[in-house]
PDB file of C-alpha atoms in Angstrom:
ATOM      1  CA  MET A   1     -20.948 -13.647  19.727  1.00  0.00           C
ATOM      2  CA  ASN A   2     -24.691 -13.153  19.155  1.00  0.00           C
ATOM      3  CA  TRP A   3     -25.414 -16.649  20.480  1.00  0.00           C
ATOM      4  CA  LEU A   4     -23.840 -15.757  23.848  1.00  0.00           C
ATOM      5  CA  ALA A   5     -25.855 -12.588  24.467  1.00  0.00           C
ATOM      6  CA  PRO A   6     -28.591 -14.109  26.707  1.00  0.00           C
ATOM      7  CA  PHE A   7     -26.012 -15.793  28.953  1.00  0.00           C
ATOM      8  CA  TYR A   8     -23.112 -13.332  28.728  1.00  0.00           C
ATOM      9  CA  ASP A   9     -23.333 -11.791  32.206  1.00  0.00           C
ATOM     10  CA  VAL A  10     -23.723 -15.185  33.907  1.00  0.00           C
ATOM     11  CA  TRP A  11     -20.762 -16.520  31.904  1.00  0.00           C
ATOM     12  CA  CYS A  12     -18.579 -13.549  32.899  1.00  0.00           C
ATOM     13  CA  ARG A  13     -19.335 -14.071  36.576  1.00  0.00           C
ATOM     14  CA  ALA A  14     -18.674 -17.799  36.259  1.00  0.00           C
ATOM     15  CA  ILE A  15     -15.143 -17.230  34.912  1.00  0.00           C
ATOM     16  CA  GLY A  16     -14.277 -14.576  37.485  1.00  0.00           C
ATOM     17  CA  LEU A  17     -14.954 -11.438  35.429  1.00  0.00           C
ATOM     18  CA  GLY A  18     -17.696 -10.062  37.622  1.00  0.00           C
ATOM     19  CA  ARG A  19     -18.126  -6.953  39.766  1.00  0.00           C
ATOM     20  CA  ARG A  20     -14.624  -6.812  41.303  1.00  0.00           C
ATOM     21  CA  PHE A  21     -12.931  -7.285  37.932  1.00  0.00           C
ATOM     22  CA  ARG A  22     -15.007  -4.538  36.338  1.00  0.00           C
ATOM     23  CA  SER A  23     -14.451  -2.183  39.274  1.00  0.00           C
ATOM     24  CA  LYS A  24     -10.690  -2.599  38.893  1.00  0.00           C
ATOM     25  CA  THR A  25     -10.940  -2.013  35.147  1.00  0.00           C
ATOM     26  CA  ILE A  26     -12.971   1.177  35.603  1.00  0.00           C
ATOM     27  CA  GLY A  27     -10.655   2.405  38.362  1.00  0.00           C
ATOM     28  CA  LEU A  28      -7.567   2.266  36.154  1.00  0.00           C
ATOM     29  CA  ALA A  29      -8.948   5.029  33.901  1.00  0.00           C
ATOM     30  CA  SER A  30      -9.365   7.528  36.779  1.00  0.00           C
ATOM     31  CA  LEU A  31     -12.570   8.809  35.203  1.00  0.00           C
ATOM     32  CA  ARG A  32     -13.706  12.323  36.070  1.00  0.00           C
ATOM     33  CA  GLU A  33     -17.127  13.940  35.940  1.00  0.00           C
ATOM     34  CA  GLY A  34     -17.935  15.420  32.568  1.00  0.00           C
ATOM     35  CA  GLU A  35     -15.660  13.148  30.538  1.00  0.00           C
ATOM     36  CA  ALA A  36     -16.622  11.311  27.347  1.00  0.00           C
ATOM     37  CA  VAL A  37     -15.950   7.561  27.477  1.00  0.00           C
ATOM     38  CA  LEU A  38     -15.975   4.796  24.856  1.00  0.00           C
ATOM     39  CA  GLU A  39     -16.065   1.044  25.406  1.00  0.00           C
ATOM     40  CA  VAL A  40     -15.172  -1.150  22.428  1.00  0.00           C
ATOM     41  CA  GLY A  41     -16.552  -4.684  22.463  1.00  0.00           C
ATOM     42  CA  CYS A  42     -19.023  -3.706  25.184  1.00  0.00           C
ATOM     43  CA  GLY A  43     -21.028  -6.941  25.226  1.00  0.00           C
ATOM     44  CA  THR A  44     -24.139  -6.415  27.348  1.00  0.00           C
ATOM     45  CA  GLY A  45     -22.914  -3.027  28.534  1.00  0.00           C
ATOM     46  CA  VAL A  46     -22.095  -3.528  32.222  1.00  0.00           C
ATOM     47  CA  LEU A  47     -18.771  -1.671  32.046  1.00  0.00           C
ATOM     48  CA  THR A  48     -20.288   1.101  29.911  1.00  0.00           C
ATOM     49  CA  ARG A  49     -23.006   1.633  32.524  1.00  0.00           C
ATOM     50  CA  LEU A  50     -20.378   1.855  35.272  1.00  0.00           C
ATOM     51  CA  ALA A  51     -18.501   4.426  33.192  1.00  0.00           C
ATOM     52  CA  ALA A  52     -21.704   6.444  32.734  1.00  0.00           C
ATOM     53  CA  GLU A  53     -22.141   6.532  36.516  1.00  0.00           C
ATOM     54  CA  ALA A  54     -18.532   7.648  37.002  1.00  0.00           C
ATOM     55  CA  VAL A  55     -18.685  10.579  34.569  1.00  0.00           C
ATOM     56  CA  GLY A  56     -22.071  11.809  35.779  1.00  0.00           C
ATOM     57  CA  PRO A  57     -24.819  13.700  33.967  1.00  0.00           C
ATOM     58  CA  GLU A  58     -22.389  16.140  32.343  1.00  0.00           C
ATOM     59  CA  GLY A  59     -20.373  13.294  30.821  1.00  0.00           C
ATOM     60  CA  SER A  60     -21.200  10.559  28.336  1.00  0.00           C
ATOM     61  CA  ALA A  61     -20.496   6.867  27.900  1.00  0.00           C
ATOM     62  CA  VAL A  62     -21.053   4.900  24.709  1.00  0.00           C
ATOM     63  CA  GLY A  63     -20.433   1.216  24.075  1.00  0.00           C
ATOM     64  CA  ILE A  64     -19.978  -0.397  20.674  1.00  0.00           C
ATOM     65  CA  ASP A  65     -20.122  -4.045  19.686  1.00  0.00           C
ATOM     66  CA  PRO A  66     -20.461  -5.774  16.297  1.00  0.00           C
ATOM     67  CA  ALA A  67     -22.967  -8.283  17.718  1.00  0.00           C
ATOM     68  CA  ILE A  68     -26.507  -6.985  17.204  1.00  0.00           C
ATOM     69  CA  ARG A  69     -27.973  -9.141  19.973  1.00  0.00           C
ATOM     70  CA  MET A  70     -25.367  -7.932  22.470  1.00  0.00           C
ATOM     71  CA  ILE A  71     -26.325  -4.337  21.727  1.00  0.00           C
ATOM     72  CA  ALA A  72     -30.019  -5.193  22.016  1.00  0.00           C
ATOM     73  CA  VAL A  73     -29.452  -6.647  25.498  1.00  0.00           C
ATOM     74  CA  ALA A  74     -27.226  -3.691  26.466  1.00  0.00           C
ATOM     75  CA  ARG A  75     -29.900  -1.176  25.441  1.00  0.00           C
ATOM     76  CA  LYS A  76     -32.648  -3.112  27.237  1.00  0.00           C
ATOM     77  CA  ASN A  77     -30.611  -3.345  30.449  1.00  0.00           C
ATOM     78  CA  ALA A  78     -29.671   0.342  30.336  1.00  0.00           C
ATOM     79  CA  PHE A  79     -33.317   1.334  29.865  1.00  0.00           C
ATOM     80  CA  GLU A  80     -34.517  -0.889  32.714  1.00  0.00           C
ATOM     81  CA  MET A  81     -31.789   0.405  35.058  1.00  0.00           C
ATOM     82  CA  GLY A  82     -32.258   4.053  34.162  1.00  0.00           C
ATOM     83  CA  SER A  83     -28.699   4.327  32.871  1.00  0.00           C
ATOM     84  CA  ARG A  84     -27.576   7.141  30.572  1.00  0.00           C
ATOM     85  CA  ALA A  85     -25.176   4.804  28.751  1.00  0.00           C
ATOM     86  CA  MET A  86     -25.648   4.646  24.979  1.00  0.00           C
ATOM     87  CA  PHE A  87     -24.948   1.739  22.635  1.00  0.00           C
ATOM     88  CA  ARG A  88     -24.270   1.326  18.912  1.00  0.00           C
ATOM     89  CA  VAL A  89     -23.572  -1.574  16.580  1.00  0.00           C
ATOM     90  CA  ALA A  90     -20.047  -1.013  15.260  1.00  0.00           C
ATOM     91  CA  ALA A  91     -16.647  -2.688  14.954  1.00  0.00           C
ATOM     92  CA  ILE A  92     -13.432  -1.535  16.604  1.00  0.00           C
ATOM     93  CA  GLU A  93     -11.628  -1.212  13.262  1.00  0.00           C
ATOM     94  CA  ASP A  94     -14.277   1.165  11.838  1.00  0.00           C
ATOM     95  CA  LEU A  95     -15.495   3.458  14.609  1.00  0.00           C
ATOM     96  CA  PRO A  96     -18.331   5.866  13.682  1.00  0.00           C
ATOM     97  CA  PHE A  97     -16.888   8.788  15.640  1.00  0.00           C
ATOM     98  CA  ALA A  98     -14.905  11.914  14.811  1.00  0.00           C
ATOM     99  CA  ASP A  99     -11.228  12.324  15.654  1.00  0.00           C
ATOM    100  CA  ASN A 100     -10.448  13.393  19.232  1.00  0.00           C
ATOM    101  CA  SER A 101     -13.942  12.601  20.585  1.00  0.00           C
ATOM    102  CA  PHE A 102     -13.214  10.747  23.844  1.00  0.00           C
ATOM    103  CA  ASP A 103     -11.267  11.318  27.051  1.00  0.00           C
ATOM    104  CA  ALA A 104     -11.005   7.620  27.882  1.00  0.00           C
ATOM    105  CA  ALA A 105     -11.706   4.217  26.351  1.00  0.00           C
ATOM    106  CA  PHE A 106     -11.946   0.598  27.482  1.00  0.00           C
ATOM    107  CA  ALA A 107     -11.307  -2.710  25.734  1.00  0.00           C
ATOM    108  CA  SER A 108     -12.171  -5.500  28.153  1.00  0.00           C
ATOM    109  CA  ALA A 109     -11.756  -9.167  27.202  1.00  0.00           C
ATOM    110  CA  MET A 110     -12.230  -8.502  23.491  1.00  0.00           C
ATOM    111  CA  ILE A 111      -8.828  -7.978  21.832  1.00  0.00           C
ATOM    112  CA  HIS A 112      -8.070 -11.721  21.911  1.00  0.00           C
ATOM    113  CA  HIS A 113     -11.032 -12.310  19.571  1.00  0.00           C
ATOM    114  CA  LEU A 114      -9.344 -10.333  16.779  1.00  0.00           C
ATOM    115  CA  PRO A 115      -6.794 -11.451  14.164  1.00  0.00           C
ATOM    116  CA  PRO A 116      -3.404  -9.724  14.611  1.00  0.00           C
ATOM    117  CA  GLU A 117      -3.941  -7.250  11.772  1.00  0.00           C
ATOM    118  CA  VAL A 118      -7.364  -6.284  13.141  1.00  0.00           C
ATOM    119  CA  LYS A 119      -5.960  -5.883  16.664  1.00  0.00           C
ATOM    120  CA  LEU A 120      -3.557  -3.253  15.349  1.00  0.00           C
ATOM    121  CA  ALA A 121      -6.132  -1.580  13.094  1.00  0.00           C
ATOM    122  CA  GLY A 122      -8.626  -1.445  15.948  1.00  0.00           C
ATOM    123  CA  LEU A 123      -6.156  -0.004  18.440  1.00  0.00           C
ATOM    124  CA  ARG A 124      -5.246   2.657  15.872  1.00  0.00           C
ATOM    125  CA  GLU A 125      -8.927   3.514  15.451  1.00  0.00           C
ATOM    126  CA  VAL A 126      -9.336   3.928  19.207  1.00  0.00           C
ATOM    127  CA  TYR A 127      -6.201   6.107  19.161  1.00  0.00           C
ATOM    128  CA  ARG A 128      -7.797   8.247  16.451  1.00  0.00           C
ATOM    129  CA  VAL A 129     -10.977   8.938  18.417  1.00  0.00           C
ATOM    130  CA  LEU A 130      -9.177   9.611  21.710  1.00  0.00           C
ATOM    131  CA  LYS A 131      -8.338  13.197  22.553  1.00  0.00           C
ATOM    132  CA  PRO A 132      -4.643  14.058  23.019  1.00  0.00           C
ATOM    133  CA  GLY A 133      -3.774  12.835  26.502  1.00  0.00           C
ATOM    134  CA  GLY A 134      -6.690  10.377  26.414  1.00  0.00           C
ATOM    135  CA  ARG A 135      -6.424   7.028  28.204  1.00  0.00           C
ATOM    136  CA  LEU A 136      -7.110   3.507  26.976  1.00  0.00           C
ATOM    137  CA  VAL A 137      -7.522   0.704  29.510  1.00  0.00           C
ATOM    138  CA  VAL A 138      -7.062  -2.801  28.102  1.00  0.00           C
ATOM    139  CA  ALA A 139      -7.927  -5.920  30.098  1.00  0.00           C
ATOM    140  CA  ASP A 140      -7.305  -9.131  28.194  1.00  0.00           C
ATOM    141  CA  LEU A 141      -5.553 -12.469  27.999  1.00  0.00           C
ATOM    142  CA  ASP A 142      -1.837 -12.185  28.738  1.00  0.00           C
ATOM    143  CA  ARG A 143       1.156 -14.470  29.008  1.00  0.00           C
ATOM    144  CA  PRO A 144       0.137 -16.643  31.988  1.00  0.00           C
ATOM    145  CA  GLY A 145       1.878 -15.732  35.216  1.00  0.00           C
ATOM    146  CA  ASN A 146       1.103 -19.178  36.628  1.00  0.00           C
ATOM    147  CA  PRO A 147       2.504 -22.148  34.641  1.00  0.00           C
ATOM    148  CA  LEU A 148      -0.566 -24.192  35.572  1.00  0.00           C
ATOM    149  CA  TRP A 149      -2.582 -22.031  33.194  1.00  0.00           C
ATOM    150  CA  TRP A 150      -0.730 -23.593  30.269  1.00  0.00           C
ATOM    151  CA  LEU A 151      -2.411 -26.914  31.080  1.00  0.00           C
ATOM    152  CA  ILE A 152      -5.730 -25.217  30.343  1.00  0.00           C
ATOM    153  CA  LEU A 153      -4.740 -22.775  27.619  1.00  0.00           C
ATOM    154  CA  TRP A 154      -2.297 -24.758  25.477  1.00  0.00           C
ATOM    155  CA  PRO A 155      -4.934 -25.470  22.761  1.00  0.00           C
ATOM    156  CA  ALA A 156      -5.421 -21.696  22.419  1.00  0.00           C
ATOM    157  CA  TRP A 157      -1.757 -21.406  21.413  1.00  0.00           C
ATOM    158  CA  PHE A 158      -2.803 -22.699  17.994  1.00  0.00           C
ATOM    159  CA  MET A 159      -5.526 -20.043  17.533  1.00  0.00           C
ATOM    160  CA  HIS A 160      -4.148 -17.141  15.502  1.00  0.00           C
ATOM    161  CA  THR A 161      -6.391 -14.647  17.287  1.00  0.00           C
ATOM    162  CA  VAL A 162      -5.178 -15.648  20.768  1.00  0.00           C
ATOM    163  CA  ARG A 163      -1.526 -16.572  20.292  1.00  0.00           C
ATOM    164  CA  GLY A 164      -0.218 -12.991  20.312  1.00  0.00           C
ATOM    165  CA  ASN A 165      -1.902 -12.415  23.661  1.00  0.00           C
ATOM    166  CA  LEU A 166      -0.392 -15.546  25.191  1.00  0.00           C
ATOM    167  CA  GLU A 167       3.015 -14.480  23.880  1.00  0.00           C
ATOM    168  CA  GLY A 168       2.650 -11.243  25.843  1.00  0.00           C
ATOM    169  CA  ARG A 169       2.512  -9.048  22.733  1.00  0.00           C
ATOM    170  CA  LEU A 170      -0.338  -6.710  23.665  1.00  0.00           C
ATOM    171  CA  PRO A 171       2.005  -3.924  24.883  1.00  0.00           C
ATOM    172  CA  GLN A 172       3.804  -4.170  21.533  1.00  0.00           C
ATOM    173  CA  TYR A 173       0.520  -3.765  19.639  1.00  0.00           C
ATOM    174  CA  LEU A 174      -0.327  -0.719  21.746  1.00  0.00           C
ATOM    175  CA  ARG A 175       3.018   0.946  21.074  1.00  0.00           C
ATOM    176  CA  GLU A 176       2.811   0.156  17.355  1.00  0.00           C
ATOM    177  CA  ALA A 177      -0.587   1.873  17.337  1.00  0.00           C
ATOM    178  CA  GLY A 178       1.031   5.037  18.728  1.00  0.00           C
ATOM    179  CA  TYR A 179       0.294   4.905  22.460  1.00  0.00           C
ATOM    180  CA  GLU A 180       2.970   6.140  24.848  1.00  0.00           C
ATOM    181  CA  PRO A 181       3.422   5.485  27.671  1.00  0.00           C
ATOM    182  CA  VAL A 182       2.049   1.951  27.962  1.00  0.00           C
ATOM    183  CA  THR A 183       1.948   0.838  31.585  1.00  0.00           C
ATOM    184  CA  SER A 184       1.394  -2.713  32.830  1.00  0.00           C
ATOM    185  CA  CYS A 185      -1.050  -2.679  35.752  1.00  0.00           C
ATOM    186  CA  GLY A 186      -0.756  -6.294  36.900  1.00  0.00           C
ATOM    187  CA  GLN A 187      -2.794  -9.414  36.281  1.00  0.00           C
ATOM    188  CA  TRP A 188      -6.145 -10.842  37.318  1.00  0.00           C
ATOM    189  CA  GLY A 189      -6.159 -14.522  38.194  1.00  0.00           C
ATOM    190  CA  GLY A 190      -2.708 -15.010  36.704  1.00  0.00           C
ATOM    191  CA  VAL A 191      -3.911 -14.834  33.097  1.00  0.00           C
ATOM    192  CA  ILE A 192      -5.762 -11.539  32.454  1.00  0.00           C
ATOM    193  CA  GLY A 193      -3.433  -8.579  32.058  1.00  0.00           C
ATOM    194  CA  PHE A 194      -4.234  -4.907  32.588  1.00  0.00           C
ATOM    195  CA  TRP A 195      -2.601  -2.065  30.670  1.00  0.00           C
ATOM    196  CA  LEU A 196      -3.045   1.685  30.771  1.00  0.00           C
ATOM    197  CA  ALA A 197      -2.059   3.316  27.482  1.00  0.00           C
ATOM    198  CA  GLN A 198      -2.076   7.016  26.671  1.00  0.00           C
ATOM    199  CA  LYS A 199      -2.380   9.028  23.486  1.00  0.00           C
ATOM    200  CA  PRO A 200       0.462  11.573  23.631  1.00  0.00           C
ATOM    201  CA  LEU A 201      -0.459  15.222  24.114  1.00  0.00           C
ATOM    202  CA  SER A 202       1.296  16.133  20.882  1.00  0.00           C
TER     203      SER A 202
END
């Protein structure tokens, strides 16, 4: 995804994943001041910056992405905007954080890029670094609620990274990774699903 870094924010707005989408995503986590937040697959860091604002100066927000150029843009934007958000190059399946480090986490429009085995490994890694009772908000491709979407998305059915999403299997992946409960929170544009998943208290 390094090639997309200079155009990523414009591209997100063009496909309807702009300010309102990100506000809904942030809102689902019910962030509180002083909490520690992680975003996996943070791209240029817009959602991570919003999380940093929500948790205030006593909290923390860190975004990770395997794309070096994405992280470079995220750091530059955070510096220019005076944001306290922090960014690191890392992959979801190998997070450089201790167990039970975060109160909440986000995975927005990134799970569909991963092969099925990496989806599960990554969700388990996020589970590991969440505190007991911690929340994970996932926003990603889902089984289309509008049949017209199949006219656009049918080629993606043959992509092994995307097919599980289009089959509606993300809640299954979350439960297999240990999250409970897993709550569906509706769709965006008839094709992006939202889920709120929790790491049990014990």
